[in-house]
Short mmCIF file of C-alpha atoms and ligand atoms in Angstrom, two decimals:
data_model
loop_
_atom_site.label_atom_id
_atom_site.label_comp_id
_atom_site.label_asym_id
_atom_site.label_seq_id
_atom_site.Cartn_x
_atom_site.Cartn_y
_atom_site.Cartn_z
CA MET V 1010 -39.31 91.17 -98.48
CA THR V 1011 -38.62 92.36 -95.09
CA LEU V 1012 -39.83 95.87 -93.74
CA GLU V 1013 -36.79 97.09 -95.18
CA GLU V 1014 -37.02 96.48 -98.66
CA LEU V 1015 -40.05 98.30 -97.99
CA ALA V 1016 -38.46 101.32 -95.80
CA ASP V 1017 -36.27 100.92 -98.92
CA ALA V 1018 -38.61 100.85 -101.72
CA VAL V 1019 -40.96 103.83 -100.32
CA ALA V 1020 -37.71 106.09 -100.55
CA GLU V 1021 -36.32 104.76 -103.54
CA ALA V 1022 -39.65 105.66 -105.51
CA ARG V 1023 -40.17 109.10 -103.79
CA GLN V 1024 -36.94 109.59 -104.82
CA ARG V 1025 -37.67 108.78 -107.97
CA THR V 1026 -40.79 111.09 -108.21
CA LEU V 1027 -38.27 113.88 -107.19
CA GLU V 1028 -36.18 113.25 -110.34
CA LEU V 1029 -39.09 112.54 -112.41
CA THR V 1030 -40.65 115.93 -111.14
CA GLY V 1031 -37.26 118.35 -109.32
CA ASP V 1032 -36.51 119.50 -112.43
CA LEU V 1033 -38.99 121.12 -114.38
CA THR V 1034 -40.64 124.88 -114.59
CA ASP V 1035 -43.96 126.14 -112.58
CA ALA V 1036 -45.42 126.19 -115.85
CA GLN V 1037 -44.22 122.88 -117.14
CA LEU V 1038 -44.95 121.24 -113.77
CA MET V 1039 -49.07 122.54 -114.23
CA GLY V 1040 -49.20 122.17 -117.77
CA PRO V 1041 -52.04 122.96 -120.27
CA GLN V 1042 -54.77 121.01 -119.72
CA LEU V 1043 -55.18 116.88 -121.57
CA PRO V 1044 -57.65 115.02 -121.27
CA ILE V 1045 -55.13 112.08 -121.01
CA LEU V 1046 -52.80 113.54 -118.64
CA ASN V 1047 -52.51 115.14 -114.50
CA PRO V 1048 -51.09 118.50 -114.12
CA LEU V 1049 -47.64 117.26 -111.83
CA ARG V 1050 -47.82 119.47 -109.58
CA TRP V 1051 -51.10 118.02 -108.70
CA GLU V 1052 -49.52 114.92 -109.70
CA ILE V 1053 -46.86 114.83 -107.48
CA ALA V 1054 -49.56 116.30 -104.36
CA HIS V 1055 -51.54 112.87 -104.95
CA VAL V 1056 -49.49 110.91 -104.66
CA ALA V 1057 -47.54 111.60 -101.79
CA TRP V 1058 -51.98 111.54 -100.55
CA PHE V 1059 -52.17 108.38 -101.11
CA GLN V 1060 -49.42 106.98 -99.39
CA GLU V 1061 -50.94 109.25 -95.75
CA LYS V 1062 -54.30 107.77 -96.47
CA TRP V 1063 -53.10 104.16 -96.42
CA VAL V 1064 -50.38 103.70 -93.99
CA LEU V 1065 -50.92 106.79 -91.68
CA ARG V 1066 -54.83 107.12 -91.60
CA ARG V 1067 -56.18 103.91 -91.13
CA HIS V 1068 -55.50 104.12 -88.62
CA GLY V 1069 -56.90 106.90 -87.64
CA GLU V 1070 -54.44 109.34 -88.12
CA PRO V 1071 -55.60 113.01 -88.55
CA PRO V 1072 -55.13 113.71 -92.14
CA LEU V 1073 -51.27 115.61 -92.17
CA ARG V 1074 -53.35 119.22 -94.09
CA PRO V 1075 -57.04 119.86 -94.09
CA GLU V 1076 -57.20 120.61 -97.14
CA VAL V 1077 -55.73 117.55 -99.28
CA ASP V 1078 -58.26 115.41 -99.23
CA ALA V 1079 -60.95 118.05 -101.27
CA LEU V 1080 -57.64 118.01 -104.30
CA TYR V 1081 -56.03 114.87 -104.54
CA ASP V 1082 -58.31 112.09 -103.93
CA SER V 1083 -58.23 111.32 -108.01
CA MET V 1084 -61.58 109.15 -107.75
CA ALA V 1085 -64.08 112.35 -105.72
CA VAL V 1086 -61.77 115.24 -107.39
CA PRO V 1087 -63.50 115.63 -111.33
CA HIS V 1088 -60.34 115.39 -113.77
CA ASP V 1089 -61.18 118.29 -115.42
CA THR V 1090 -60.60 120.87 -112.58
CA ARG V 1091 -57.32 119.47 -112.05
CA TRP V 1092 -55.87 122.63 -113.42
CA GLU V 1093 -57.96 124.92 -111.73
CA LEU V 1094 -58.06 124.07 -107.78
CA PRO V 1095 -56.23 125.99 -105.00
CA LEU V 1096 -53.28 123.30 -105.67
CA LEU V 1097 -50.72 123.39 -102.61
CA SER V 1098 -47.88 125.43 -103.94
CA ARG V 1099 -44.71 123.95 -105.04
CA GLU V 1100 -42.87 124.39 -101.94
CA THR V 1101 -46.19 123.33 -99.89
CA THR V 1102 -46.02 120.31 -102.18
CA LEU V 1103 -42.83 118.94 -101.61
CA ASP V 1104 -42.97 119.96 -98.47
CA TYR V 1105 -45.86 117.61 -97.75
CA LEU V 1106 -44.44 114.11 -100.30
CA ARG V 1107 -41.35 114.36 -97.70
CA GLU V 1108 -43.26 114.95 -94.51
CA VAL V 1109 -46.04 111.51 -95.44
CA ARG V 1110 -42.98 109.41 -96.58
CA ASP V 1111 -40.83 110.14 -93.14
CA ARG V 1112 -43.84 109.25 -90.73
CA VAL V 1113 -45.09 106.33 -93.19
CA LEU V 1114 -40.54 105.43 -92.73
CA ASN V 1115 -40.96 106.12 -88.91
CA ARG V 1116 -44.00 103.33 -88.82
CA LEU V 1117 -42.59 100.56 -91.26
CA ARG V 1118 -39.19 100.73 -89.18
CA ASP V 1119 -41.07 100.46 -86.25
CA GLU V 1120 -41.04 97.07 -85.49
CA ARG V 1121 -44.62 96.57 -84.31
CA ALA V 1122 -45.66 97.13 -88.26
CA SER V 1123 -48.46 94.79 -88.42
CA GLN V 1124 -48.85 92.97 -91.83
CA GLU V 1125 -51.31 94.56 -92.82
CA ASP V 1126 -49.08 97.53 -92.72
CA ARG V 1127 -46.97 96.55 -94.54
CA TYR V 1128 -49.31 95.07 -97.87
CA PHE V 1129 -50.64 98.45 -97.35
CA GLY V 1130 -46.13 99.80 -98.07
CA TRP V 1131 -45.91 97.87 -101.26
CA LEU V 1132 -49.35 98.69 -102.20
CA THR V 1133 -47.90 102.51 -102.26
CA VAL V 1134 -45.11 101.94 -102.90
CA PHE V 1135 -46.19 99.99 -106.46
CA HIS V 1136 -48.35 102.89 -106.74
CA GLU V 1137 -46.06 105.07 -106.78
CA ASP V 1138 -44.18 103.85 -109.09
CA MET V 1139 -47.13 103.81 -111.77
CA HIS V 1140 -47.61 106.92 -111.41
CA THR V 1141 -43.32 107.50 -112.33
CA GLU V 1142 -44.29 105.94 -115.38
CA ALA V 1143 -46.55 108.15 -115.65
CA PHE V 1144 -44.24 111.66 -115.69
CA SER V 1145 -42.61 109.85 -117.48
CA TYR V 1146 -44.99 109.35 -120.04
CA THR V 1147 -46.06 112.49 -119.79
CA ARG V 1148 -42.34 114.83 -119.99
CA GLN V 1149 -42.13 112.52 -123.50
CA THR V 1150 -46.82 113.93 -124.66
CA LEU V 1151 -45.65 117.38 -123.42
CA GLY V 1152 -42.15 118.01 -125.12
CA TYR V 1153 -40.24 118.31 -121.87
CA PRO V 1154 -35.65 116.86 -122.12
CA ALA V 1155 -35.28 113.94 -120.56
CA PRO V 1156 -34.98 113.47 -116.79
CA PRO V 1157 -31.01 114.90 -116.13
CA PHE V 1158 -30.82 111.49 -114.11
CA SER V 1159 -31.17 109.49 -117.61
CA GLU V 1160 -27.95 111.74 -119.12
CA GLY V 1161 -25.85 108.38 -118.82
CA ALA V 1162 -28.37 106.28 -118.88
CA ALA V 1163 -28.12 105.29 -122.48
CA GLY V 1164 -24.64 103.37 -122.05
CA PRO V 1165 -23.20 101.89 -125.05
CA GLU V 1166 -25.43 99.12 -126.03
CA PRO V 1167 -22.51 96.38 -127.58
CA PRO V 1168 -24.13 96.95 -131.42
CA ALA V 1169 -23.24 92.37 -131.46
CA ALA V 1170 -26.28 91.97 -128.59
CA GLY V 1171 -28.17 94.04 -130.80
CA GLY V 1172 -30.24 93.47 -134.44
CA PRO V 1173 -33.06 92.54 -135.51
CA LEU V 1174 -34.95 89.15 -134.51
CA PRO V 1175 -36.82 87.51 -137.50
CA GLY V 1176 -38.73 84.56 -137.04
CA ASP V 1177 -41.55 82.96 -134.92
CA VAL V 1178 -41.10 80.47 -132.43
CA THR V 1179 -43.34 77.45 -132.00
CA VAL V 1180 -45.32 77.51 -128.62
CA PRO V 1181 -46.45 74.06 -127.22
CA GLY V 1182 -50.13 73.78 -126.17
CA GLY V 1183 -52.42 72.54 -123.23
CA SER V 1184 -53.09 73.65 -120.22
CA PHE V 1185 -51.31 76.01 -117.81
CA LEU V 1186 -52.11 78.63 -115.05
CA LEU V 1187 -52.48 81.64 -116.21
CA GLY V 1188 -52.89 84.30 -113.71
CA GLY V 1189 -51.10 85.46 -109.76
CA SER V 1190 -50.45 82.39 -107.77
CA ALA V 1191 -51.15 82.73 -103.51
CA ASP V 1192 -47.62 82.15 -102.61
CA GLU V 1193 -46.82 85.57 -104.14
CA PRO V 1194 -45.79 87.92 -101.74
CA PHE V 1195 -47.70 91.28 -102.92
CA VAL V 1196 -50.32 90.47 -105.89
CA PHE V 1197 -53.11 93.07 -107.82
CA ASP V 1198 -56.47 91.72 -107.03
CA ASN V 1199 -56.97 91.71 -111.24
CA GLU V 1200 -54.68 88.73 -111.23
CA LYS V 1201 -56.58 87.01 -109.27
CA TRP V 1202 -55.97 83.93 -109.17
CA GLU V 1203 -54.32 81.96 -110.54
CA HIS V 1204 -56.24 79.08 -112.81
CA PRO V 1205 -56.10 76.82 -115.44
CA VAL V 1206 -56.44 77.84 -118.88
CA GLU V 1207 -56.66 75.75 -122.74
CA VAL V 1208 -54.44 76.99 -125.19
CA ALA V 1209 -54.29 75.76 -129.14
CA PRO V 1210 -50.25 76.06 -130.00
CA PHE V 1211 -49.70 78.58 -131.52
CA ALA V 1212 -46.35 80.60 -133.38
CA MET V 1213 -45.58 83.96 -132.01
CA ALA V 1214 -42.95 86.42 -133.27
CA ARG V 1215 -39.17 86.53 -131.28
CA ALA V 1216 -39.27 89.90 -130.64
CA ALA V 1217 -41.33 92.99 -131.23
CA VAL V 1218 -42.81 95.00 -133.85
CA THR V 1219 -39.52 97.57 -135.18
CA GLN V 1220 -39.84 100.49 -135.97
CA ALA V 1221 -38.59 99.66 -139.93
CA GLU V 1222 -41.20 97.20 -140.30
CA PHE V 1223 -44.12 99.76 -138.80
CA ALA V 1224 -42.09 101.81 -141.04
CA ALA V 1225 -42.89 99.81 -144.11
CA PHE V 1226 -46.75 99.24 -142.97
CA VAL V 1227 -46.99 103.47 -143.18
CA GLU V 1228 -45.26 103.19 -146.56
CA ASP V 1229 -47.38 100.68 -148.32
CA GLY V 1230 -50.43 102.95 -147.47
CA GLY V 1231 -51.08 101.72 -143.56
CA TYR V 1232 -52.90 104.00 -142.67
CA ARG V 1233 -55.14 105.05 -146.08
CA ARG V 1234 -56.67 101.62 -147.02
CA ARG V 1235 -59.67 101.10 -144.70
CA GLU V 1236 -59.44 97.40 -145.51
CA TRP V 1237 -56.55 97.25 -142.35
CA TRP V 1238 -58.79 99.24 -140.32
CA SER V 1239 -61.78 97.56 -137.39
CA ALA V 1240 -64.69 99.85 -138.34
CA GLU V 1241 -64.04 101.57 -134.47
CA GLY V 1242 -60.38 101.59 -135.59
CA TRP V 1243 -60.84 103.51 -138.83
CA VAL V 1244 -63.42 105.49 -137.14
CA TRP V 1245 -60.64 106.46 -134.75
CA ARG V 1246 -58.01 107.23 -137.66
CA GLU V 1247 -60.50 109.60 -139.39
CA ALA V 1248 -60.94 111.50 -136.57
CA ALA V 1249 -57.44 111.52 -135.60
CA GLY V 1250 -56.40 112.51 -138.67
CA ALA V 1251 -53.87 109.29 -137.73
CA GLU V 1252 -51.38 108.99 -141.26
CA HIS V 1253 -48.78 107.57 -139.31
CA PRO V 1254 -47.34 106.54 -135.53
CA VAL V 1255 -48.61 110.27 -133.82
CA TYR V 1256 -44.88 111.38 -132.96
CA TRP V 1257 -43.26 110.59 -136.22
CA ARG V 1258 -41.78 113.45 -139.40
CA ARG V 1259 -41.62 113.04 -142.72
CA SER V 1260 -38.07 114.96 -144.04
CA PRO V 1261 -36.66 114.35 -147.23
CA ALA V 1262 -34.31 112.62 -145.79
CA GLY V 1263 -36.94 110.17 -144.36
CA TRP V 1264 -38.78 109.27 -141.46
CA ARG V 1265 -38.12 110.94 -138.49
CA ARG V 1266 -39.02 110.75 -134.27
CA ARG V 1267 -39.33 112.39 -131.44
CA ASP V 1268 -37.97 111.83 -128.21
CA PHE V 1269 -38.83 114.36 -125.43
CA ASP V 1270 -38.26 117.45 -126.14
CA ARG V 1271 -35.23 116.24 -129.91
CA GLU V 1272 -35.63 115.02 -132.52
CA VAL V 1273 -33.83 111.49 -133.71
CA GLU V 1274 -34.08 109.95 -136.90
CA LEU V 1275 -35.80 106.00 -136.69
CA GLU V 1276 -34.49 103.52 -135.13
CA PRO V 1277 -35.20 100.58 -137.61
CA HIS V 1278 -34.55 97.61 -134.96
CA ARG V 1279 -35.84 99.12 -132.07
CA PRO V 1280 -39.69 98.31 -131.23
CA VAL V 1281 -42.59 100.51 -132.40
CA LEU V 1282 -43.94 102.38 -129.92
CA HIS V 1283 -46.50 105.22 -128.36
CA VAL V 1284 -48.83 103.04 -131.99
CA ASN V 1285 -52.37 102.69 -130.06
CA TRP V 1286 -54.33 99.25 -130.18
CA HIS V 1287 -55.74 99.60 -133.33
CA GLU V 1288 -53.26 101.25 -135.28
CA ALA V 1289 -51.07 97.80 -133.61
CA GLU V 1290 -54.29 95.54 -135.11
CA ALA V 1291 -54.51 97.82 -138.19
CA TYR V 1292 -50.48 96.21 -138.87
CA CYS V 1293 -51.32 93.38 -137.99
CA ARG V 1294 -53.44 92.63 -140.41
CA TRP V 1295 -52.14 93.88 -143.26
CA ALA V 1296 -48.83 91.97 -142.37
CA GLY V 1297 -51.73 88.67 -142.69
CA ARG V 1298 -50.44 88.48 -138.42
CA ARG V 1299 -53.01 88.87 -135.71
CA LEU V 1300 -52.49 89.90 -132.16
CA PRO V 1301 -51.28 87.36 -129.22
CA THR V 1302 -55.10 86.40 -126.67
CA GLU V 1303 -52.78 87.65 -122.51
CA ALA V 1304 -53.40 84.16 -122.06
CA GLU V 1305 -51.20 82.83 -125.55
CA TRP V 1306 -48.65 85.81 -124.19
CA GLU V 1307 -48.47 84.17 -120.67
CA ARG V 1308 -48.02 80.97 -121.65
CA ALA V 1309 -45.45 82.33 -124.10
CA ALA V 1310 -43.80 83.79 -121.44
CA SER V 1311 -44.05 81.98 -118.26
CA TRP V 1312 -43.86 78.14 -120.09
CA ASP V 1313 -41.27 76.02 -119.57
CA PRO V 1314 -42.11 72.89 -121.70
CA ALA V 1315 -39.07 70.56 -120.76
CA ALA V 1316 -39.92 71.81 -116.65
CA GLY V 1317 -43.55 71.28 -117.30
CA ARG V 1318 -43.85 74.30 -115.16
CA ARG V 1319 -44.35 77.85 -115.19
CA ARG V 1320 -41.36 80.62 -114.69
CA ARG V 1321 -41.77 83.84 -112.65
CA TYR V 1322 -39.90 85.83 -115.21
CA PRO V 1323 -38.99 84.42 -118.63
CA TRP V 1324 -35.44 83.56 -117.94
CA GLY V 1325 -36.75 81.93 -114.76
CA ASP V 1326 -37.30 83.18 -110.75
CA ALA V 1327 -34.08 85.25 -110.42
CA PRO V 1328 -35.64 89.18 -110.15
CA PRO V 1329 -34.50 91.63 -113.31
CA SER V 1330 -31.33 92.49 -113.61
CA PRO V 1331 -29.61 94.63 -117.03
CA ALA V 1332 -28.57 91.32 -118.30
CA VAL V 1333 -31.86 90.47 -118.76
CA ALA V 1334 -34.17 93.17 -118.98
CA ASN V 1335 -34.53 96.40 -119.84
CA LEU V 1336 -36.21 98.17 -116.94
CA ASP V 1337 -35.99 101.04 -114.86
CA TRP V 1338 -34.90 103.32 -116.86
CA ARG V 1339 -31.50 102.40 -117.09
CA GLY V 1340 -31.23 101.83 -120.56
CA GLY V 1341 -32.62 105.18 -121.46
CA GLY V 1342 -34.90 103.89 -124.40
CA CYS V 1343 -35.55 101.57 -125.77
CA LEU V 1344 -32.79 98.40 -126.99
CA ASP V 1345 -32.82 97.00 -129.90
CA VAL V 1346 -35.57 94.54 -130.71
CA GLY V 1347 -32.36 91.48 -130.62
CA ALA V 1348 -30.85 92.36 -126.84
CA LEU V 1349 -30.24 91.23 -124.13
CA ALA V 1350 -30.39 87.05 -125.32
CA ALA V 1351 -30.21 86.57 -121.59
CA GLY V 1352 -33.40 87.32 -121.01
CA ASP V 1353 -35.50 84.65 -123.46
CA SER V 1354 -38.58 82.86 -121.93
CA ALA V 1355 -38.20 78.92 -122.73
CA VAL V 1356 -39.97 78.43 -125.64
CA GLY V 1357 -37.16 81.08 -126.64
CA CYS V 1358 -39.86 85.50 -127.10
CA ARG V 1359 -36.88 88.48 -126.36
CA GLN V 1360 -37.87 91.05 -124.34
CA MET V 1361 -41.08 89.70 -122.98
CA LEU V 1362 -39.78 91.95 -120.07
CA GLY V 1363 -39.37 94.80 -119.99
CA ASN V 1364 -37.93 97.82 -123.52
CA VAL V 1365 -42.15 98.22 -124.94
CA TRP V 1366 -45.68 96.89 -123.48
CA GLU V 1367 -47.41 94.71 -125.35
CA TRP V 1368 -50.39 94.98 -126.47
CA THR V 1369 -52.66 91.91 -126.33
CA SER V 1370 -56.17 91.55 -128.85
CA SER V 1371 -58.29 90.90 -124.92
CA ASP V 1372 -60.29 92.75 -123.26
CA PHE V 1373 -59.31 94.04 -119.57
CA ALA V 1374 -62.16 91.19 -117.91
CA PRO V 1375 -61.79 90.06 -113.81
CA TYR V 1376 -60.62 86.11 -113.66
CA PRO V 1377 -62.51 83.82 -112.25
CA GLY V 1378 -64.62 84.32 -109.00
CA PHE V 1379 -62.80 88.30 -108.88
CA VAL V 1380 -62.93 90.56 -106.02
CA ALA V 1381 -61.83 93.93 -105.54
CA ASP V 1382 -59.42 94.29 -102.76
CA PRO V 1383 -59.19 97.21 -100.74
CA TYR V 1384 -58.11 100.22 -103.16
CA LYS V 1385 -61.74 98.89 -104.82
CA GLU V 1386 -61.06 101.98 -107.84
CA TYR V 1387 -58.20 100.06 -109.68
CA SER V 1388 -59.20 97.23 -111.85
CA GLU V 1389 -62.71 97.36 -111.50
CA PRO V 1390 -64.81 100.59 -112.99
CA TRP V 1391 -61.98 99.66 -116.24
CA PHE V 1392 -63.23 96.08 -116.34
CA HIS V 1393 -64.43 96.49 -120.93
CA THR V 1394 -63.95 99.20 -121.89
CA HIS V 1395 -59.44 98.52 -122.18
CA LYS V 1396 -57.39 96.00 -123.53
CA VAL V 1397 -55.32 93.76 -122.14
CA LEU V 1398 -51.08 95.30 -122.58
CA ARG V 1399 -47.40 93.17 -121.02
CA GLY V 1400 -44.21 93.02 -120.23
CA GLY V 1401 -43.77 95.97 -119.13
CA CYS V 1402 -41.19 99.20 -120.37
CA TRP V 1403 -37.71 100.60 -119.84
CA ALA V 1404 -39.36 103.03 -117.62
CA THR V 1405 -40.97 100.65 -115.53
CA ARG V 1406 -39.71 99.67 -112.15
CA SER V 1407 -38.37 96.03 -111.82
CA ARG V 1408 -40.08 95.57 -108.47
CA LEU V 1409 -43.51 96.13 -109.50
CA ILE V 1410 -43.32 93.62 -113.17
CA ARG V 1411 -43.81 89.89 -113.48
CA ASN V 1412 -45.03 87.82 -116.35
CA THR V 1413 -48.83 87.76 -114.73
CA TRP V 1414 -48.59 91.54 -114.44
CA ARG V 1415 -51.69 92.67 -116.52
CA ASN V 1416 -51.05 96.29 -117.46
CA PHE V 1417 -54.74 97.56 -118.95
CA TYR V 1418 -55.42 100.90 -120.86
CA GLN V 1419 -58.06 102.13 -123.46
CA PRO V 1420 -56.96 100.90 -127.10
CA ASP V 1421 -57.08 104.79 -127.70
CA ARG V 1422 -54.33 105.43 -126.28
CA ARG V 1423 -50.80 106.24 -128.08
CA ASP V 1424 -48.79 108.01 -125.47
CA VAL V 1425 -48.20 105.08 -123.43
CA TRP V 1426 -44.49 103.43 -124.15
CA SER V 1427 -46.71 101.19 -125.96
CA GLY V 1428 -46.11 98.59 -128.54
CA PHE V 1429 -46.92 94.72 -129.83
CA ARG V 1430 -45.69 91.80 -130.87
CA THR V 1431 -47.23 89.70 -132.90
CA CYS V 1432 -48.27 85.45 -133.86
CA ALA V 1433 -49.30 84.04 -136.97
CA LEU V 1434 -52.24 82.91 -138.32
FE1 FE F 2239 -53.04 106.91 -108.07
#
């Protein structure tokens, strides 16, 4: 990846941050205090602070503004205080975002930029990409409208390309390499390093669980019957009073789902989303299925049995395009699980990347020989308390995602763009 590509990504990521927050009122930019989100006015400044810290101040530059460390350091500033802090005003925040970006671009466009500058430049791009996905689900959580730039993003999807995609594929067992390889241009610490893993043969659904399939579970008393839930899952369900997926509502005409600030009918062949790990697991028990382990997921996405090698992406080694994966807000939401056949993995699983994040059964844990990278708080604090999700969703940035990418959330999170696919018992 060249310096020019990095500079373009820095500018584009910042543009996306501004597009996802620029239309909101001052009150919306603060929003209610909830443990699962940040005030957006805090979060956009945090993105710039992180970039200033890792790209500019690593070289000994003084902070652009003296107060930023006390406000925007996510490890130092307790979460529940972020609504009460004397944050920069909206206007000053936007000035700060632009000033940091411009100084970073100057540094990165200087041909004397070092390998370290490049590493930390990409780190801050990917960090911003993860936050722009969070800005997206925060807008959903709070019932804000979809951002203006998404108008027209949901182009008409040819019906022939959509629909359901029932059935399983058989994935051959064997030993393969799990994790990031040293020839990747950028690898997060939790993917390091590739290591051989033995997987028994298994059968995996070709597609993610759909809204229609999940509705059958709900209608069959799925949330009322104790036997489908783990002990921990039932405790969560009772405490949350959950009777159905969080944004669903039963109406006389059938189930409806809140999509940003609108209510829509269920889209039967699109994946169920905003379900947590407990809900996914309960569905599996009801359906006589199970969640894949993350090694199984990665094998089904990456292993090419005919070639005897693994692929960087399900469809091969070429970067994502609209024909193979629904990413980058391009679809304006999820597509039918049967869409994008050109993106199938070698074993025949569809949409392993994009559309909806997929829960796995695996705890988020370090790979053998784990060593934390300079951004120490990225992975290590979350080991063993979070579950692994794979594959990215429609709002994930395409430059970020690949088969080895590990995401992780607490098992009770259902505000994120999470769904799942199942395996045969
Ligand atoms: Fe952050």
